CSV table of C-alpha atoms in Angstrom, one decimal:
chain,number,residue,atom,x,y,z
U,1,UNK,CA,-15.6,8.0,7.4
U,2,UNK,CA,-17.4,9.9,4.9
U,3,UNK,CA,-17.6,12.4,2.6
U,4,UNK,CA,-19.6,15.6,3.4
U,5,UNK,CA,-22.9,14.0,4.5
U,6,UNK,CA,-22.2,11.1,2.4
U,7,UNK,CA,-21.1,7.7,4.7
U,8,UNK,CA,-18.3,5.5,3.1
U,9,UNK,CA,-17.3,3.0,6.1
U,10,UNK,CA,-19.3,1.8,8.5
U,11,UNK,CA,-17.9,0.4,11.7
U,12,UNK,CA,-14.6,-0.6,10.2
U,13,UNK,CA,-12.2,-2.8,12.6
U,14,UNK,CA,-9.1,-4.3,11.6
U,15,UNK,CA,-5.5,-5.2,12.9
U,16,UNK,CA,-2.6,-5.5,10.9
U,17,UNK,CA,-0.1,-7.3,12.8
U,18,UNK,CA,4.2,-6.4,12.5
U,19,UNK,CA,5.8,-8.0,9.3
U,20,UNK,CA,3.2,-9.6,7.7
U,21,UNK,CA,1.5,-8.6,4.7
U,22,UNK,CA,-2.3,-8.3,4.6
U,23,UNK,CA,-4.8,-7.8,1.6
U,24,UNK,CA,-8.0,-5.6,1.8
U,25,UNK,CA,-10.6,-7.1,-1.0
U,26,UNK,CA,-13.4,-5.8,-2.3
U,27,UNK,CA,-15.2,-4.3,-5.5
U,28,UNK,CA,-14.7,-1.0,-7.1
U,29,UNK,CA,-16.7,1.7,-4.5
U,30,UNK,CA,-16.2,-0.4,-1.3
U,31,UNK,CA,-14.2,1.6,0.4
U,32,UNK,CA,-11.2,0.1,-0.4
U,33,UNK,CA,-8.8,3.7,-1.1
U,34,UNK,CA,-11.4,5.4,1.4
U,35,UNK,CA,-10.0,3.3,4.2
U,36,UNK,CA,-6.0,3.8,2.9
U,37,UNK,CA,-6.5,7.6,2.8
U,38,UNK,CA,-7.6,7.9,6.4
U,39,UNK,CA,-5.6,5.8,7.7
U,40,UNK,CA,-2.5,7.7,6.4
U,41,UNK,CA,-4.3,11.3,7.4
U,42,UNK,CA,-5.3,12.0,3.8
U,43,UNK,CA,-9.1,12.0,5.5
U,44,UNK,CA,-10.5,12.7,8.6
U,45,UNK,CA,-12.8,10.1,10.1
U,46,UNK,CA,-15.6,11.5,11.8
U,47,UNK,CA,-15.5,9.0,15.1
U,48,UNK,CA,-13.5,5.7,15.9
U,49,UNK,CA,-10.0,5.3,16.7
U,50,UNK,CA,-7.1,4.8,14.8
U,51,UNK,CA,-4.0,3.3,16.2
U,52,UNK,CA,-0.4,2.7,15.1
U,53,UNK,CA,1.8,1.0,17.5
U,54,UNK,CA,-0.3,2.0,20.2
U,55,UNK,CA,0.0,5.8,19.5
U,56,UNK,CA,-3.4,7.1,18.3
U,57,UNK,CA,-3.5,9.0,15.1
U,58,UNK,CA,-6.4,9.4,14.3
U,59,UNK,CA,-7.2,13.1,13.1
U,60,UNK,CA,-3.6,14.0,12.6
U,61,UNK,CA,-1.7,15.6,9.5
U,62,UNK,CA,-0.3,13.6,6.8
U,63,UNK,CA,3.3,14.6,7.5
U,64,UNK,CA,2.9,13.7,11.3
U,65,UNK,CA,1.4,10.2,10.3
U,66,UNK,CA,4.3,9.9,7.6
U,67,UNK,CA,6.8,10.6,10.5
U,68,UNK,CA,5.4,7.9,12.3
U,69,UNK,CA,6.5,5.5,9.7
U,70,UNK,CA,3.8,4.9,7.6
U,71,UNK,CA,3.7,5.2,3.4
U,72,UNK,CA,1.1,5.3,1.5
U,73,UNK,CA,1.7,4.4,-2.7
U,74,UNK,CA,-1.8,5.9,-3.8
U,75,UNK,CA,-3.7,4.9,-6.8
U,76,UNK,CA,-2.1,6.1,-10.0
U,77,UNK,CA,1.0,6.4,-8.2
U,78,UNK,CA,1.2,10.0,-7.8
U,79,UNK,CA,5.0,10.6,-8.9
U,80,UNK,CA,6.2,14.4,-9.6
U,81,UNK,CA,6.2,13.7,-13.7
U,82,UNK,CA,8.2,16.9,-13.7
U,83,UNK,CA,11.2,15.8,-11.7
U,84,UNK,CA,13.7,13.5,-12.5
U,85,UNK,CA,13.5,10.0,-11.0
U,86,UNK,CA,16.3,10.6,-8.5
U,87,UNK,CA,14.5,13.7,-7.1
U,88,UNK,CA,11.4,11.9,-6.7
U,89,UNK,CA,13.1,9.5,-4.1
U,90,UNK,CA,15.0,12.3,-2.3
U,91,UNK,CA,11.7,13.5,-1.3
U,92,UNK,CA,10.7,10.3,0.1
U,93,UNK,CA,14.4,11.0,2.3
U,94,UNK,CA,12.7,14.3,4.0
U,95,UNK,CA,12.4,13.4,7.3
U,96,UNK,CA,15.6,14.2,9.5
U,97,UNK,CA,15.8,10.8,10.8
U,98,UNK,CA,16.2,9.2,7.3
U,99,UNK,CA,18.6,11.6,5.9
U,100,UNK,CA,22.1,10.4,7.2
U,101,UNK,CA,20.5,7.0,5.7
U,102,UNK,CA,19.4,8.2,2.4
U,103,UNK,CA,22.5,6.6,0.5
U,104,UNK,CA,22.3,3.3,2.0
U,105,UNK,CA,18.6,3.4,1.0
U,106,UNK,CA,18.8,4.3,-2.3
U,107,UNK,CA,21.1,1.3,-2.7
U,108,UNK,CA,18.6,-1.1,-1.5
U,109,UNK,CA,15.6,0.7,-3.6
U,110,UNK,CA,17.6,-0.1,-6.4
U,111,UNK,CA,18.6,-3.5,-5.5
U,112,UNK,CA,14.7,-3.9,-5.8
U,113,UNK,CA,14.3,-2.0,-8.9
U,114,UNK,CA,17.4,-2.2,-11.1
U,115,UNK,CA,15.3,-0.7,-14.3
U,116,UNK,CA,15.9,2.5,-12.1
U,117,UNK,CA,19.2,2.8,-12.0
U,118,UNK,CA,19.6,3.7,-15.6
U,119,UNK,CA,17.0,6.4,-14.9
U,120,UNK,CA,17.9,8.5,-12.0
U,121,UNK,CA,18.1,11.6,-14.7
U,122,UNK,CA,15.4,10.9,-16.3
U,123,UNK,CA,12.2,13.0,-16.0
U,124,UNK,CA,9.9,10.7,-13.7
U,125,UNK,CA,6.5,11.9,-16.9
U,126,UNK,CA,8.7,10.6,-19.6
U,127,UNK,CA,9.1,7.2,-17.7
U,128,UNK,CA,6.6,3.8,-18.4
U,129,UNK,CA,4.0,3.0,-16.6
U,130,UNK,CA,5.7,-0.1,-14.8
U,131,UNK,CA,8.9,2.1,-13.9
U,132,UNK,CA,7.0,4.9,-12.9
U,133,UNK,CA,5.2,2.5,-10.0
U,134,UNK,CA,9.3,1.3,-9.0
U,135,UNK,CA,9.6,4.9,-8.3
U,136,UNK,CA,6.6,5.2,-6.5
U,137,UNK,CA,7.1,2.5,-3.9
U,138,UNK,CA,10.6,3.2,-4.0
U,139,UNK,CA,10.2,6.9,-2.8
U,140,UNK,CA,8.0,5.2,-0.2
U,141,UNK,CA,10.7,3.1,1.2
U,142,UNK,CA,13.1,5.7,1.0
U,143,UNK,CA,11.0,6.9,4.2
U,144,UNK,CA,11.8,3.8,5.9
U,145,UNK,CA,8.5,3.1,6.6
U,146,UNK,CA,7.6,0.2,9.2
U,147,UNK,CA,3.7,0.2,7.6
U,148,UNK,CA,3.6,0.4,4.2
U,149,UNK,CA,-0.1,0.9,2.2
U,150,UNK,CA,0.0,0.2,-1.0
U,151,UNK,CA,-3.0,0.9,-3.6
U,152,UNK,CA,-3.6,-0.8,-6.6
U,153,UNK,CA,0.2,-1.4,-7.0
U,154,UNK,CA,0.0,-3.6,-10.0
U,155,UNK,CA,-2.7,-1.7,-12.3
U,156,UNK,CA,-2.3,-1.2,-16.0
U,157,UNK,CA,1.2,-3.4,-15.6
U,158,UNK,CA,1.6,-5.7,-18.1
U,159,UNK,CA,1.6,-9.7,-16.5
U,160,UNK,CA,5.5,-9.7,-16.6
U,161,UNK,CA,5.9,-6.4,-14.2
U,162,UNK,CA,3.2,-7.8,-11.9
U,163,UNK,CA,4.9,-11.1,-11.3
U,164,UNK,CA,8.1,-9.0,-10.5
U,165,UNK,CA,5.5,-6.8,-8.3
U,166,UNK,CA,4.7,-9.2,-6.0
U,167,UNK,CA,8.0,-10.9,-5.8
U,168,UNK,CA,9.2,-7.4,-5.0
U,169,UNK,CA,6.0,-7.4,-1.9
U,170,UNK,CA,7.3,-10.2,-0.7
U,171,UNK,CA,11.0,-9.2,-0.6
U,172,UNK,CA,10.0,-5.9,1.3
U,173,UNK,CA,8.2,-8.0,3.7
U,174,UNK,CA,10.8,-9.9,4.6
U,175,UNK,CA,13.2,-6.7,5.3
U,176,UNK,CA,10.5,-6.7,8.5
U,177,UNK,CA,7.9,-3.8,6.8
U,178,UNK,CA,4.5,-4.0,7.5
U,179,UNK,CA,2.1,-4.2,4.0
U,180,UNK,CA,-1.6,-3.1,3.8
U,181,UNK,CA,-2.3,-4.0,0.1
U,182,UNK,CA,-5.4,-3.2,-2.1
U,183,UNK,CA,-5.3,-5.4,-5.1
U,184,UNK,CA,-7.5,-6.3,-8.2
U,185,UNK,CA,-5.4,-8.9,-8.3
U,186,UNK,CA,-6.9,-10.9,-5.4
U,187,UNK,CA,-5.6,-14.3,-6.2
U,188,UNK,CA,-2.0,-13.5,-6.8
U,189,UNK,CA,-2.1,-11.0,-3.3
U,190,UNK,CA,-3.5,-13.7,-1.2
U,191,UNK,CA,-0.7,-16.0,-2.6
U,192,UNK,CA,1.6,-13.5,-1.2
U,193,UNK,CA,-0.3,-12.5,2.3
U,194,UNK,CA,-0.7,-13.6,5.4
U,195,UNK,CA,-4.3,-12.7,6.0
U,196,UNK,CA,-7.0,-10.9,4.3
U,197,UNK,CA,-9.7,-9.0,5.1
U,198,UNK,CA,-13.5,-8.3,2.6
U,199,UNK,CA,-15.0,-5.0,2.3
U,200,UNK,CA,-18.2,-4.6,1.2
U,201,UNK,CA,-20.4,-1.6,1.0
U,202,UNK,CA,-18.0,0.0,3.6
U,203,UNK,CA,-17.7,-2.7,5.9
U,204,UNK,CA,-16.0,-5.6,7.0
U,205,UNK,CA,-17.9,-8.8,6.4
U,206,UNK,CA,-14.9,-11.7,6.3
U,207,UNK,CA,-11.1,-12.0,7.7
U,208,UNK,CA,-8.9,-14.5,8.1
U,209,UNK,CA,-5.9,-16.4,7.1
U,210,UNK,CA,-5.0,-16.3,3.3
U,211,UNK,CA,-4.7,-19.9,3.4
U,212,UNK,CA,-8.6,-20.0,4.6
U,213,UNK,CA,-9.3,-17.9,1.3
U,214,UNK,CA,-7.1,-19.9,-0.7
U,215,UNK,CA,-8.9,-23.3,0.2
U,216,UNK,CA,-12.7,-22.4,1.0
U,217,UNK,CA,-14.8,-23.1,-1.9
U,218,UNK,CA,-17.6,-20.6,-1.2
U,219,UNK,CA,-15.2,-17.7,-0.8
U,220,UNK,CA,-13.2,-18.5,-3.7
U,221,UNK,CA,-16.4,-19.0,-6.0
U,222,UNK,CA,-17.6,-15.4,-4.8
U,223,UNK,CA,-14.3,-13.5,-4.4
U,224,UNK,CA,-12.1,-14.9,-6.5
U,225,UNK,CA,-14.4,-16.4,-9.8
U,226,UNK,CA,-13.3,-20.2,-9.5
């Protein structure tokens, strides 16, 4: 993948397998978001294959990949600030296979993310940081996604809504969704994951089990500062 003539991953390989949640780590200018956007059609990759349940998708359009069932919750969350929270989530219900569904979702968003409830009319720009990023996954789910990527989720939250952030990961996971998560918070995502994977300079250079990250001295003395 790249930009113009400028190379951001190099040889990338990775498998996320059904229902588990895995954790991409690495520093700022990895690749990290490079890899998320691409994989979700937000980027073209120049070569390599792409696969989502066996279907390649490499190449194709955003709306096509979404189709396919798979949500991205970008950096910065990337709500409509001039819609109300309620119409942010009906967008997320587009797709004609979700819309007989879209009430029965919106009940379990909220069951997630009681905050919003008391905000459906609310403009999504006049909301907080922490309940503008409910909204943001929450629009995702309303897409009943089976892969959901997630980007940074618990940035600028203070420690409180990140504890409830990752509860919440976990919660999704177990519904059955699939969960690609960047995080700067590497300890408390490999708490919640299954396995991990390191990105450095654009490419893979570690995977494994969380557990393996967890309890390895070396990786948690470079990766994780103990």
């Amino acid at each position: 993948m790249s930009y113009g003539d400028l190379q951001i991953l190099w040889n990338v390989s990775l498998e996320v397998a059904p229902g588990t949640i895995t954790t991409l780590i690495g520093s700022n200018g990895a690749g990290k978001t490079t890899l998320l956007k691409t994989i979700s059609g937000l980027l073209k990759p120049r070569s390599g294959r792409i696969a989502f349940l066996g279907e390649p998708i490499a190449g194709k359009e955003p709306h096509s990949i979404a189709a396919l069932g798979i949500a991205h919750v970008p950096e910065g969350r990337r709500i409509f600030p001039n819609m109300t929270a309620a119409e942010n989530l009906a967008l997320g219900a587009y797709a004609p296979r979700v819309r007989p569904r879209e009430a029965a979702n919106l009940d379990w968003v909220l069951s997630l993310f009681p905050a919003l409830g008391g905000r459906l009319g609310q403009l999504a720009g006049t909301m907080s940081g922490g309940e503008q990023q409910m909204l943001a996954i929450g629009r995702a789910l309303m897409m009943e996604p089976r892969l959901i990527l997630m980007d940074e989720p618990s940035q600028g939250l203070q420690p409180s809504l990140v504890t409830l952030l990752f509860e919440t990961i976990t919660r999704i996971s177990e519904r059955g969704l699939t969960v690609l998560l960047v995080e700067q918070n590497v300890q408390e995502s490999l708490e919640i994951a299954d396995g991990f994977y390191i990105l450095e300079t654009g490419r893979i250079v570690r995977h494994g089990a969380s557990r393996e990250m967890l309890t390895d001295e070396h990786l948690r003395e470079a990766y994780l500062g103990l």
